[in-house]
PDB file of C-alpha atoms in Angstrom:
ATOM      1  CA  UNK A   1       1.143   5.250  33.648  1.00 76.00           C
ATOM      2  CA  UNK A   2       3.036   7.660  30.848  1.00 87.00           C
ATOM      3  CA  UNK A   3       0.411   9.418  28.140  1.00 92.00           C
ATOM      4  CA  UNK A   4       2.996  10.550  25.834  1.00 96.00           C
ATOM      5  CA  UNK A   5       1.708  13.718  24.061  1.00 97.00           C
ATOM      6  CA  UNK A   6       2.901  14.623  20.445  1.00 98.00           C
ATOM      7  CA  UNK A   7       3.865  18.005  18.593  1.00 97.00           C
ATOM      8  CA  UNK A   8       5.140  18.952  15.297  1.00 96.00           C
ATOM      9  CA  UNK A   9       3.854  17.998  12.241  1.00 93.00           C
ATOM     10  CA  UNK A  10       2.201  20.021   9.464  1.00 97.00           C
ATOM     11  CA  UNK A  11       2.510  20.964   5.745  1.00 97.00           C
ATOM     12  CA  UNK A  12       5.872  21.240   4.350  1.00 98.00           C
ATOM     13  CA  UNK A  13       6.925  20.568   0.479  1.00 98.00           C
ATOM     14  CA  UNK A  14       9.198  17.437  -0.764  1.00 98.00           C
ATOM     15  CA  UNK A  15      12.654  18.386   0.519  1.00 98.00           C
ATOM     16  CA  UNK A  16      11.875  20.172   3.277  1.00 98.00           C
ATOM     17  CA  UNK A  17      12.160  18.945   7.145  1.00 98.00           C
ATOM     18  CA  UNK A  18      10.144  18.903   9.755  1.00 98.00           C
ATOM     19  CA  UNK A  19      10.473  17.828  13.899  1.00 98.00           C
ATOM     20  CA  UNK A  20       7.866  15.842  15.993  1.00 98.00           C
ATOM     21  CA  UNK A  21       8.132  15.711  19.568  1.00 98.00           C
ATOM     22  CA  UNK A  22       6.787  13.058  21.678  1.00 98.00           C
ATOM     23  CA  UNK A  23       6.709  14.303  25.424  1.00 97.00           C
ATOM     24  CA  UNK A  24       5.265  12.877  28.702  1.00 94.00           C
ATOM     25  CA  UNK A  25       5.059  14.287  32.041  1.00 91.00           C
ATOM     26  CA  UNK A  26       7.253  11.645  34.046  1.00 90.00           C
ATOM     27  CA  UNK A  27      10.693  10.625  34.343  1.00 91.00           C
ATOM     28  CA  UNK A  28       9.350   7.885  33.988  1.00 92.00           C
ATOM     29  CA  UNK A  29       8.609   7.833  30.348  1.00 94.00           C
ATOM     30  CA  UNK A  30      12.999   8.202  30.120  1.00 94.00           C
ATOM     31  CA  UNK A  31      13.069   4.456  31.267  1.00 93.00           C
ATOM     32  CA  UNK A  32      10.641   2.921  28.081  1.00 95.00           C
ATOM     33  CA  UNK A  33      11.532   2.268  24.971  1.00 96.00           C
ATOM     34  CA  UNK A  34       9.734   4.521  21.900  1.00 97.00           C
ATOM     35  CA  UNK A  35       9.171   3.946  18.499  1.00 98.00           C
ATOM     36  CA  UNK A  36       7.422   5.648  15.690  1.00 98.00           C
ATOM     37  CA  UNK A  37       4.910   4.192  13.379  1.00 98.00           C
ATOM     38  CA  UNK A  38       2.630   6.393  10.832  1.00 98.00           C
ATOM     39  CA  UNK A  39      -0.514   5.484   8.971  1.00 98.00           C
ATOM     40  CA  UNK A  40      -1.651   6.767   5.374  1.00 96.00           C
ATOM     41  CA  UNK A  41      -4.736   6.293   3.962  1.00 91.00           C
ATOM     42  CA  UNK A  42      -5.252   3.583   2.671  1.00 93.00           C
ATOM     43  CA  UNK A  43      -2.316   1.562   3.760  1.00 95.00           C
ATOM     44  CA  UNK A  44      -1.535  -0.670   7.184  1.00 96.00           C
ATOM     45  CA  UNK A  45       0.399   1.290   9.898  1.00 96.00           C
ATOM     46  CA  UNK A  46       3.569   1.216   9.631  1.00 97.00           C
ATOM     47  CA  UNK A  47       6.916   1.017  11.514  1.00 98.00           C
ATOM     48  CA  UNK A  48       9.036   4.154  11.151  1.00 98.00           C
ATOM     49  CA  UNK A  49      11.643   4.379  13.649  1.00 98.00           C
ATOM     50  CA  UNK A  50      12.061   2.993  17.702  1.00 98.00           C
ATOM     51  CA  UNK A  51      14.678   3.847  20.317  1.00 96.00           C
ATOM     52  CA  UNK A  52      15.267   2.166  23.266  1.00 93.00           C
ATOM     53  CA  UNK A  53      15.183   3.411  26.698  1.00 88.00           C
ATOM     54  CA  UNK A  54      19.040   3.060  27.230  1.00 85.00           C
ATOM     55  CA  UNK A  55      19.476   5.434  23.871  1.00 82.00           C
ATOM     56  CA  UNK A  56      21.966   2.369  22.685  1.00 87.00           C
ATOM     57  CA  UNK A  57      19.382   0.804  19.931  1.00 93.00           C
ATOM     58  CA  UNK A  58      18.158   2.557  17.110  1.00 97.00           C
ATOM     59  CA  UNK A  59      16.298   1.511  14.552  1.00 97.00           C
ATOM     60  CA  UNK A  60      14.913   2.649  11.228  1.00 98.00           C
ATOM     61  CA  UNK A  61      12.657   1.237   8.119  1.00 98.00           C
ATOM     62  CA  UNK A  62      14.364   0.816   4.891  1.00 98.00           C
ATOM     63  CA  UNK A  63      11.582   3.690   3.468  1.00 97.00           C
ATOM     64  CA  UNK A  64      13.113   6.794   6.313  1.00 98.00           C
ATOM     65  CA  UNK A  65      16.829   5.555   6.832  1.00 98.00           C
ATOM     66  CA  UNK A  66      19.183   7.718   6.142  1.00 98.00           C
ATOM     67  CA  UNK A  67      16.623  10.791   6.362  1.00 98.00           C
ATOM     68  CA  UNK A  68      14.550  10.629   9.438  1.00 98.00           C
ATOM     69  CA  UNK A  69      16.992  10.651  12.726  1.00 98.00           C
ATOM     70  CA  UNK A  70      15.273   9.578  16.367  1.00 98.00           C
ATOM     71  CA  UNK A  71      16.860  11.294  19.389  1.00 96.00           C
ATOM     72  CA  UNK A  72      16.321  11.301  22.888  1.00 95.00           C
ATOM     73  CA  UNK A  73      16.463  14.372  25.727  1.00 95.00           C
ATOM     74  CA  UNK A  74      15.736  13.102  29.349  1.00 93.00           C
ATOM     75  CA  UNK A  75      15.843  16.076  30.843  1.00 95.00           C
ATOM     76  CA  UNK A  76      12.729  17.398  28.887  1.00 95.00           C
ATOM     77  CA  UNK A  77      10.918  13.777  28.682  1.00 95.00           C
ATOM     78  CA  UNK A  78      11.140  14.005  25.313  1.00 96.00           C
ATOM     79  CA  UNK A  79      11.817  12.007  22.220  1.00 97.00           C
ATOM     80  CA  UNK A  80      12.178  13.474  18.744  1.00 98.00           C
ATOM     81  CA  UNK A  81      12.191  12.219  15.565  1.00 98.00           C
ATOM     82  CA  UNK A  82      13.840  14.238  12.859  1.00 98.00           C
ATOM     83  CA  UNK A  83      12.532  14.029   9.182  1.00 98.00           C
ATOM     84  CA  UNK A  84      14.496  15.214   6.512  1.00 98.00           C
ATOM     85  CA  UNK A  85      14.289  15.182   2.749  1.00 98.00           C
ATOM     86  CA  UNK A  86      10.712  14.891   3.073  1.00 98.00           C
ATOM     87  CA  UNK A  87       8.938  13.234   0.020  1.00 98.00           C
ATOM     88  CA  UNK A  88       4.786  13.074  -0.689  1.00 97.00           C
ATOM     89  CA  UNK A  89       4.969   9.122   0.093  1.00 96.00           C
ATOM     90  CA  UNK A  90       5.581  10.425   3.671  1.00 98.00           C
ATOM     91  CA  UNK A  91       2.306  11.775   4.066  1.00 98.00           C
ATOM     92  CA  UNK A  92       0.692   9.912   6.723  1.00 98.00           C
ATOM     93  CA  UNK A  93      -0.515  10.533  10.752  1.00 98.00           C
ATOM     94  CA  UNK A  94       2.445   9.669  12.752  1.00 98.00           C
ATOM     95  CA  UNK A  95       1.961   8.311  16.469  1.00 98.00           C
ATOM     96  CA  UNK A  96       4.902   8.025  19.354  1.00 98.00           C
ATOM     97  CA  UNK A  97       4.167   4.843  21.114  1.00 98.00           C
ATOM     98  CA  UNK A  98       5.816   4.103  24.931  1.00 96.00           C
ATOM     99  CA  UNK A  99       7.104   0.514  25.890  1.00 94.00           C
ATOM    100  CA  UNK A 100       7.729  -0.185  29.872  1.00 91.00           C
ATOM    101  CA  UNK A 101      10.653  -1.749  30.164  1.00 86.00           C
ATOM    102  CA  UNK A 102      10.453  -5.971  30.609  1.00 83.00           C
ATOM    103  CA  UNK A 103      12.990  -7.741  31.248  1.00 81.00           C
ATOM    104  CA  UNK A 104      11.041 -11.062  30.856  1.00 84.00           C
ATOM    105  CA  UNK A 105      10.974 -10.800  26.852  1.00 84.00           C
ATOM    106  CA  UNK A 106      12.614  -9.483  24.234  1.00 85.00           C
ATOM    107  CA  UNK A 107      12.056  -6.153  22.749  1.00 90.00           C
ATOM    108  CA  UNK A 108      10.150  -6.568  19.110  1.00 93.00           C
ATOM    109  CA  UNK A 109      10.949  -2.322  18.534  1.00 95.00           C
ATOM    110  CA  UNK A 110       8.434  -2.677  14.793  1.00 96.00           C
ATOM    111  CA  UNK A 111       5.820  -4.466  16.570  1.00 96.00           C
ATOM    112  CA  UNK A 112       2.798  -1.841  17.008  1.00 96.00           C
ATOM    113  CA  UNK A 113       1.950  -4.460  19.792  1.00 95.00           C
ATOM    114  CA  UNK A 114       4.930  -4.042  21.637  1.00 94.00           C
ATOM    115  CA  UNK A 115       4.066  -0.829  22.681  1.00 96.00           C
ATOM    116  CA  UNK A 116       1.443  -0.262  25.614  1.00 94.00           C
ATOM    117  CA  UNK A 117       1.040   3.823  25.816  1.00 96.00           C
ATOM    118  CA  UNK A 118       0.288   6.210  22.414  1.00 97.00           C
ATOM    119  CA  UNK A 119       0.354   9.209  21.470  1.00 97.00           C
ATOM    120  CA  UNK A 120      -2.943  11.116  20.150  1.00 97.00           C
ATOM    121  CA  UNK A 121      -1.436  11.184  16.468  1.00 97.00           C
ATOM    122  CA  UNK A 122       0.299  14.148  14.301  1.00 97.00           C
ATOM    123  CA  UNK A 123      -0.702  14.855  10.048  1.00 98.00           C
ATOM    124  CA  UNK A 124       2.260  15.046   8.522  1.00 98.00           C
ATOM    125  CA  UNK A 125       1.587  16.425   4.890  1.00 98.00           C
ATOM    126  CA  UNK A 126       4.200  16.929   2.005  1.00 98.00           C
ATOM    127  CA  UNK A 127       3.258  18.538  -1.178  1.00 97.00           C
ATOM    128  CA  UNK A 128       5.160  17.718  -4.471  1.00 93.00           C
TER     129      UNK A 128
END
C-alpha cells in the first residue's frame, strides 16, 4: 500500500509560484499513476493535473495549462506539481492522489475515482 504524503503550499500573492510535493515511502509509488485535484469552498473538487507512471502522459485542465507544470523524480518518490502565475481563483486545498497500475482498464487520469491512495491535503492561498 503507498500513503503518499504532501508538502508545499501556503500564502503567496497573484503572480507568484509556489511547489507541492507529493512523496511516498516506496518505489513502489514510481510505478502508479498521480494526478492532482483541489477543492475550494464552495465548489466540487476538481481535476488539476495527472501523470502517468511511465512519465509519457500528461495532462492538464483548461483553468492551470500553460501555468502549473507536473513532474516526476523516482529517485526521491516524488511527484511535483509546479504552479506558476498564481491567481486568487486558485485558492483551494490541493490533494496528490496514487493510481496502481491496471492493465485490465483504461486509465480515466480526471476521474477522482480512479485514484485509490490520497494525500492528507495542502491550502494553497493567493491574495490579490
Amino acid at each position: 500500500q503507498v500513503q503518499p504524503v504532501q508538502s508545499g503550499g501556503g500564502l503567496v500573492q497573484a503572480g507568484g509560484s509556489l511547489t507541492l510535493s507529493c512523496t511516498a515511502s516506496t518505489q513502489t509509488f514510481n510505478s502508479y499513476s498521480v494526478g492532482w485535484f483541489r477543492h475550494a469552498p464552495g465548489l466540487q473538487r476538481e481535476f488539476v493535473s495527472a501523470l502517468s507512471w511511465t512519465g509519457g502522459r500528461i495532462y492538464y485542465s483548461d483553468v492551470v495549462k500553460g501555468r502549473f507544470v507536473i513532474s516526476r523524480d523516482n529517485a526521491k518518490n516524488t511527484v511535483y506539481l509546479q504552479m506558476n502565475n498564481l491567481k486568487p481563483e486558485d485558492t483551494a486545498v490541493y490533494y496528490c492522489a496514487a493510481d496502481p497500475p491496471d492493465y485490465t482498464r483504461s486509465w480515466i487520469y480526471n476521474n477522482a475515482l480512479t485514484y485509490d491512495y490520497w494525500g492528507q491535503g495542502t491550502q494553497v492561498t493567493v491574495s490579490s
